[in-house]
PDB file of C-alpha atoms in Angstrom:
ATOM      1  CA  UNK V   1     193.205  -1.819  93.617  1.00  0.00           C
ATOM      2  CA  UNK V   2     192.978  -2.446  97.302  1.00  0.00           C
ATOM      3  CA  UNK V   3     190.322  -1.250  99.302  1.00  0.00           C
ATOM      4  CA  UNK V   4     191.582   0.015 102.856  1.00  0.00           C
ATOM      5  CA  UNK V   5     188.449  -0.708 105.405  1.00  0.00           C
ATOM      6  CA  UNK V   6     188.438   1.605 108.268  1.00  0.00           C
ATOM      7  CA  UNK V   7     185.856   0.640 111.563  1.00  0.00           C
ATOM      8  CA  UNK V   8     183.191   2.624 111.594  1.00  0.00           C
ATOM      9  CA  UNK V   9     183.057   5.667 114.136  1.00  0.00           C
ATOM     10  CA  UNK V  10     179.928   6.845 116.014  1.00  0.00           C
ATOM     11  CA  UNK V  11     180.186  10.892 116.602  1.00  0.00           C
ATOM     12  CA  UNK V  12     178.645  12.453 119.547  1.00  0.00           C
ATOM     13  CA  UNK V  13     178.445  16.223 120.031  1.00  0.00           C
ATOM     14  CA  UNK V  14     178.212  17.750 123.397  1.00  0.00           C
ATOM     15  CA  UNK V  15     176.681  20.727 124.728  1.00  0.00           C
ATOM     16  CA  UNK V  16     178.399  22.296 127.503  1.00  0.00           C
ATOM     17  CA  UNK V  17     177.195  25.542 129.054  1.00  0.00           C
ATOM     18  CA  UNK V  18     179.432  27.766 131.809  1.00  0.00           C
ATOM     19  CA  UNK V  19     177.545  30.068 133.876  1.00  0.00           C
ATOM     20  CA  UNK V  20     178.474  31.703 136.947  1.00  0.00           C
ATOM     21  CA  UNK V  21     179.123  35.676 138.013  1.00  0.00           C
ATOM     22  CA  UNK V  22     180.854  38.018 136.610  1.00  0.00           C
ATOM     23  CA  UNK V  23     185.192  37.061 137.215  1.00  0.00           C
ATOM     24  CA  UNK V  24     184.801  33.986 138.614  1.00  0.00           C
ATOM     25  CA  UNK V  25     186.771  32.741 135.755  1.00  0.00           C
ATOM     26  CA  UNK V  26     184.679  30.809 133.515  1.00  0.00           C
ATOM     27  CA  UNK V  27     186.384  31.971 130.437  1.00  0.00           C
ATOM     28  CA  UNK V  28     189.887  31.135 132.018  1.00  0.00           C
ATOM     29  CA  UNK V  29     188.508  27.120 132.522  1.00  0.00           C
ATOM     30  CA  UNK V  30     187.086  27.585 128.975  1.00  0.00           C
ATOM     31  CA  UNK V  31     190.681  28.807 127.500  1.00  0.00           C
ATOM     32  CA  UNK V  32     192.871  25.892 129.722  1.00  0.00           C
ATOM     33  CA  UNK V  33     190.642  23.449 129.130  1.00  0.00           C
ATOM     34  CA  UNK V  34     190.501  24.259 125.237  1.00  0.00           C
ATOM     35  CA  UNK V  35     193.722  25.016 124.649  1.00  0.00           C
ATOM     36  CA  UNK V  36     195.737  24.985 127.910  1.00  0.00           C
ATOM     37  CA  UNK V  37     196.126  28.543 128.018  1.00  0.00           C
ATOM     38  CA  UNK V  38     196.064  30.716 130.845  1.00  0.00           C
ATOM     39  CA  UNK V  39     195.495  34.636 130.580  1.00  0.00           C
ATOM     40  CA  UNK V  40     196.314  36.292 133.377  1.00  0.00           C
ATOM     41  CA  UNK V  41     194.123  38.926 135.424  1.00  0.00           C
ATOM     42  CA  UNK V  42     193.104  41.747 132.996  1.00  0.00           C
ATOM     43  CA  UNK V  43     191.358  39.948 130.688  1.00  0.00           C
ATOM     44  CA  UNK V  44     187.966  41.571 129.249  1.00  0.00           C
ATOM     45  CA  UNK V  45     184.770  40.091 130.261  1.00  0.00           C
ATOM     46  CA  UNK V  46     182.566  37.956 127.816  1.00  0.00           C
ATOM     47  CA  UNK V  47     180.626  40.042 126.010  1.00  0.00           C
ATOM     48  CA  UNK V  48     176.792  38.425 125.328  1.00  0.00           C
ATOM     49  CA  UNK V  49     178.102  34.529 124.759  1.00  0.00           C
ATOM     50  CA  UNK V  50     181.018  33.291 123.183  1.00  0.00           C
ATOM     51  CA  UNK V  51     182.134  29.199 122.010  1.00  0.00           C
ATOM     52  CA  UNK V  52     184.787  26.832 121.295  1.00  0.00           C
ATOM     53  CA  UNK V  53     184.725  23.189 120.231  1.00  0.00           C
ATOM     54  CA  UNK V  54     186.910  20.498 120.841  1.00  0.00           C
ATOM     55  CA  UNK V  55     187.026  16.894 119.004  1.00  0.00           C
ATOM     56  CA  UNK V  56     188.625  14.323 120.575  1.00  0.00           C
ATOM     57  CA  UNK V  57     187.847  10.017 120.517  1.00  0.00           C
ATOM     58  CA  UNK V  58     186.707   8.180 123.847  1.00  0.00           C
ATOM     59  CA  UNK V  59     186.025   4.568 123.627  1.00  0.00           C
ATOM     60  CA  UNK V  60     186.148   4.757 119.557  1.00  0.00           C
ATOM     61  CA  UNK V  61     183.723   7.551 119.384  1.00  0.00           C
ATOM     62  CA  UNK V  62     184.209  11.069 117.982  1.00  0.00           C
ATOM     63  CA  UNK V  63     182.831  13.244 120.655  1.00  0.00           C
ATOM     64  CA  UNK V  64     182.726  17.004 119.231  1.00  0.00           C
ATOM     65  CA  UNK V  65     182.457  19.051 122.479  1.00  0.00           C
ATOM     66  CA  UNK V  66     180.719  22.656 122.041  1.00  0.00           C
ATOM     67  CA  UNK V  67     181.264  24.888 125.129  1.00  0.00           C
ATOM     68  CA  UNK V  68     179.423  27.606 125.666  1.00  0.00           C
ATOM     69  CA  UNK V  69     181.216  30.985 127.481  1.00  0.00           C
ATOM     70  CA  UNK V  70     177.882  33.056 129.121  1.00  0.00           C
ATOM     71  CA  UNK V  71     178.135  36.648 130.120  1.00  0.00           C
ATOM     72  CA  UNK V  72     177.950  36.631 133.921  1.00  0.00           C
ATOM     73  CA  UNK V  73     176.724  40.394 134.522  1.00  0.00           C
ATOM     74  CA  UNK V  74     173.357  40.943 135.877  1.00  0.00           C
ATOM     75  CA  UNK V  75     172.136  42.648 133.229  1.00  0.00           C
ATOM     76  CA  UNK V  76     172.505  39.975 130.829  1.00  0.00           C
ATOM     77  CA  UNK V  77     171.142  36.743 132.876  1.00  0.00           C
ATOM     78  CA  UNK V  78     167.650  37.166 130.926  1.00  0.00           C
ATOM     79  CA  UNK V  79     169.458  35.440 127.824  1.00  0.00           C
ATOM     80  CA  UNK V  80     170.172  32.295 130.197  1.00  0.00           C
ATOM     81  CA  UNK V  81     167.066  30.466 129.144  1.00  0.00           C
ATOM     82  CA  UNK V  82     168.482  31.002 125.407  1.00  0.00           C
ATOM     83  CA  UNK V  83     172.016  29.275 126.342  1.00  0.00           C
ATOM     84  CA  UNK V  84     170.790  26.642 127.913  1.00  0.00           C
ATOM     85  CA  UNK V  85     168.153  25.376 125.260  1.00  0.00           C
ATOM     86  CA  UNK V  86     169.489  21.863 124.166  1.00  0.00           C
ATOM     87  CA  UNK V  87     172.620  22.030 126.111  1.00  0.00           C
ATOM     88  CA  UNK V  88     173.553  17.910 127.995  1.00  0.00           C
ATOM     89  CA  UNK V  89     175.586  19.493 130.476  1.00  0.00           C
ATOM     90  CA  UNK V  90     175.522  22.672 132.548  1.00  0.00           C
ATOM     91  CA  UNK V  91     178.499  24.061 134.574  1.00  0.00           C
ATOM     92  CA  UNK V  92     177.988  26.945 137.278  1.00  0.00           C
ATOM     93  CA  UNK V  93     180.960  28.026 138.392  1.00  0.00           C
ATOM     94  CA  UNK V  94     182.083  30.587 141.553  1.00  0.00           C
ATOM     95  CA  UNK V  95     185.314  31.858 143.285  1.00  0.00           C
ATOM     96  CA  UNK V  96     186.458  30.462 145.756  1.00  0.00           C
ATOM     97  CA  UNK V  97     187.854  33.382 147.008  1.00  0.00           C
ATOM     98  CA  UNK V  98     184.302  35.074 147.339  1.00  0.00           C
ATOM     99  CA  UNK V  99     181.672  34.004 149.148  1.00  0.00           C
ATOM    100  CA  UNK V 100     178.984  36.383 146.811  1.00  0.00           C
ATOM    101  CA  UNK V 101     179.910  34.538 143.686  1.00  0.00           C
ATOM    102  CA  UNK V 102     179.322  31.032 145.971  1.00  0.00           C
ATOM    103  CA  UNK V 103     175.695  32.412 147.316  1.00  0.00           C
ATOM    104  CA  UNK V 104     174.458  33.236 143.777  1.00  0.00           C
ATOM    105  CA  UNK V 105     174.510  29.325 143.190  1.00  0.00           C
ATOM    106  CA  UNK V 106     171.298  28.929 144.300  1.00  0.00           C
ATOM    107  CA  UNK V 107     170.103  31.968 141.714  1.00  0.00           C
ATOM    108  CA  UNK V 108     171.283  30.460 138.872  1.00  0.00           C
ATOM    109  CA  UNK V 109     170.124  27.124 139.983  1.00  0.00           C
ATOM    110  CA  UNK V 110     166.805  28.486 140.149  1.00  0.00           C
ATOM    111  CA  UNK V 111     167.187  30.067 137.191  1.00  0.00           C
ATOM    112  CA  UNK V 112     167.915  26.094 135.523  1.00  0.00           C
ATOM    113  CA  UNK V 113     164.843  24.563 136.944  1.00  0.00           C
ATOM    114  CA  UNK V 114     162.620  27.888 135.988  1.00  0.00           C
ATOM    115  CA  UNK V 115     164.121  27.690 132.304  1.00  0.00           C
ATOM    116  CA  UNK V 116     165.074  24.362 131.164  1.00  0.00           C
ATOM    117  CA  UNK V 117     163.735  20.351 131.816  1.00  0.00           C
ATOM    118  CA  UNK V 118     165.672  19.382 134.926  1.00  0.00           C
ATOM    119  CA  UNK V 119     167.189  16.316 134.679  1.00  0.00           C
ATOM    120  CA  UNK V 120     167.992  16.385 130.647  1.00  0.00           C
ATOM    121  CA  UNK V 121     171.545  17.800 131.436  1.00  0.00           C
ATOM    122  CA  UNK V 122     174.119  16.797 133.777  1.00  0.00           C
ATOM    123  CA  UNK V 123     174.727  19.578 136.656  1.00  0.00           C
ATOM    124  CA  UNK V 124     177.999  20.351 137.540  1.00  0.00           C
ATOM    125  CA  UNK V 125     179.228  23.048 140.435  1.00  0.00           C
ATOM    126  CA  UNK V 126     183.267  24.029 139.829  1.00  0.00           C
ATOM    127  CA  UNK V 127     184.740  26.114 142.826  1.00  0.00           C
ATOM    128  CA  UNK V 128     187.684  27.848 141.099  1.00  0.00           C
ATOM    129  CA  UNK V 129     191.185  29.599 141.775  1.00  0.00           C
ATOM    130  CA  UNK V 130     191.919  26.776 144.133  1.00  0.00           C
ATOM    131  CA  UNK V 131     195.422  28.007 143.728  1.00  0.00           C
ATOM    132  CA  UNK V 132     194.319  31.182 145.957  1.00  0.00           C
ATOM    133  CA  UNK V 133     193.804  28.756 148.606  1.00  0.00           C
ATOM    134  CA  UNK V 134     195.547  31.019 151.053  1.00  0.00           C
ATOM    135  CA  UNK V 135     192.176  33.781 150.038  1.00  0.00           C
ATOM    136  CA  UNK V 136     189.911  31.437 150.526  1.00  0.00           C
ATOM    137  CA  UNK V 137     186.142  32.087 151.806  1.00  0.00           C
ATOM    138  CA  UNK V 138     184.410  29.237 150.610  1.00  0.00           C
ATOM    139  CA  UNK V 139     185.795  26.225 151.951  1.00  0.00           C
ATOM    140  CA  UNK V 140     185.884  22.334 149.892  1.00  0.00           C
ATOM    141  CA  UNK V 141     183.089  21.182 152.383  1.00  0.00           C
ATOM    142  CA  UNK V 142     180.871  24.038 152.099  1.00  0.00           C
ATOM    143  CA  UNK V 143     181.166  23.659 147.868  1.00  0.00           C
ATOM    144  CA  UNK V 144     180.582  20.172 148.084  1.00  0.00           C
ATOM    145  CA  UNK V 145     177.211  20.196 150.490  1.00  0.00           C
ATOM    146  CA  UNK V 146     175.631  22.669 148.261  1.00  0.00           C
ATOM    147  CA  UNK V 147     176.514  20.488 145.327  1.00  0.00           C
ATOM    148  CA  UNK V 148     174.669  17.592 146.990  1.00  0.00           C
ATOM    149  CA  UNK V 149     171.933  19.109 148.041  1.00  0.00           C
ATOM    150  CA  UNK V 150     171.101  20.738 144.577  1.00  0.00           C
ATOM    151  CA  UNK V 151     172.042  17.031 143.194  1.00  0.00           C
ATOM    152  CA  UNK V 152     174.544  18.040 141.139  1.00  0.00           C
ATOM    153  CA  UNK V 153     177.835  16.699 140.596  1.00  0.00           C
ATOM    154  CA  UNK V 154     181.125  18.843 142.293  1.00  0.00           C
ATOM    155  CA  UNK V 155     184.727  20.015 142.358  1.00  0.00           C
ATOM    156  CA  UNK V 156     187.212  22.546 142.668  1.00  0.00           C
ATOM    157  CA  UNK V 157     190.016  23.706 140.104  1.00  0.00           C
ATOM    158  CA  UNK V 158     192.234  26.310 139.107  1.00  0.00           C
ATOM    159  CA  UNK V 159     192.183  27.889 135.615  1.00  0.00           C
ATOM    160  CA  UNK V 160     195.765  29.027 136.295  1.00  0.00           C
ATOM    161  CA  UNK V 161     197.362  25.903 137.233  1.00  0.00           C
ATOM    162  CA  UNK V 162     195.208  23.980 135.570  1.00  0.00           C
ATOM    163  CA  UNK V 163     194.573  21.814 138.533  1.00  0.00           C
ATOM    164  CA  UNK V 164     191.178  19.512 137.850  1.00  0.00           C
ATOM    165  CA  UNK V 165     190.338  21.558 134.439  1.00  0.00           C
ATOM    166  CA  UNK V 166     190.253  17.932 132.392  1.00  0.00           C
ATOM    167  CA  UNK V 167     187.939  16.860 134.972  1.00  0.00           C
TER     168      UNK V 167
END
């Protein structure tokens, strides 16, 4: 009998949490990211919090990758200090296309520092439907001072061409 040795594989699991207003597509990142899927406008909002995991290997480790879809109505952001309990990386996303969803940043930043230890997750801002770029009201610059001045890390995608969504 022969004894087949495999190497040893560390696992990691990640907690990701999306936040952001209501339609500025957090599910649709969620769903191309996950699955490279794209639903087109229509779609029903994310009723109280929805998740997904993905396992994939990076440098011979396991990394299981929980992502956590939020609700992004008003009347809902009380749970945010539930989401974000444990979570190593936090994404707050907006529309490019509307300057509301890109001034409530600093709202659900607050929120972050109010709820949570800042500094135990990675911060990341995502501008999306950078495939509307012809709609825009928020322009790269604009995303990306914010971003640095609220130290967190930045970019822009689209959920419907998928542009930047493995970033």
């Amino acid at each position: 009998m022969s004894w087949i040795q495999t190497p040893y594989i560390d696992s990691i699991k990640i907690k990701l949490v999306m936040l952001g207003d209501q339609d500025v597509g957090k599910t649709s990142i969620i769903q191309k990211y996950m699955s490279d899927t794209y639903q087109s406008s229509g779609s029903n909002p994310t009723i109280g919090i929805d998740f997904q995991t993905k396992k994939f290997y990076m440098e011979s480790k396991l990394i299981k990758l929980v992502v956590w879809d939020t609700v992004g109505q008003e009347r809902f952001r009380s749970l945010t200090p539930h989401y974000i309990k444990n979570a190593d990386a936090v994404v707050i996303a907006y529309d490019i296309t509307s300057r509301e969803t890109f001034n409530s940043i600093s709202d659900w930043i607050e929120k972050l520092r109010d709820y949570s230890q800042w500094g135990s997750f990675v911060p990341i801002i995502i501008g999306n439907k950078n495939d509307l770029a012809q709609k825009r009201q928020v322009s790269f610059q604009e995303g990306q001072d914010k971003a640095s001045s609220l130290d967190c890390s930045f970019f822009e995608a689209s959920a419907k061409s998928g542009e930047a969504i493995n970033n």
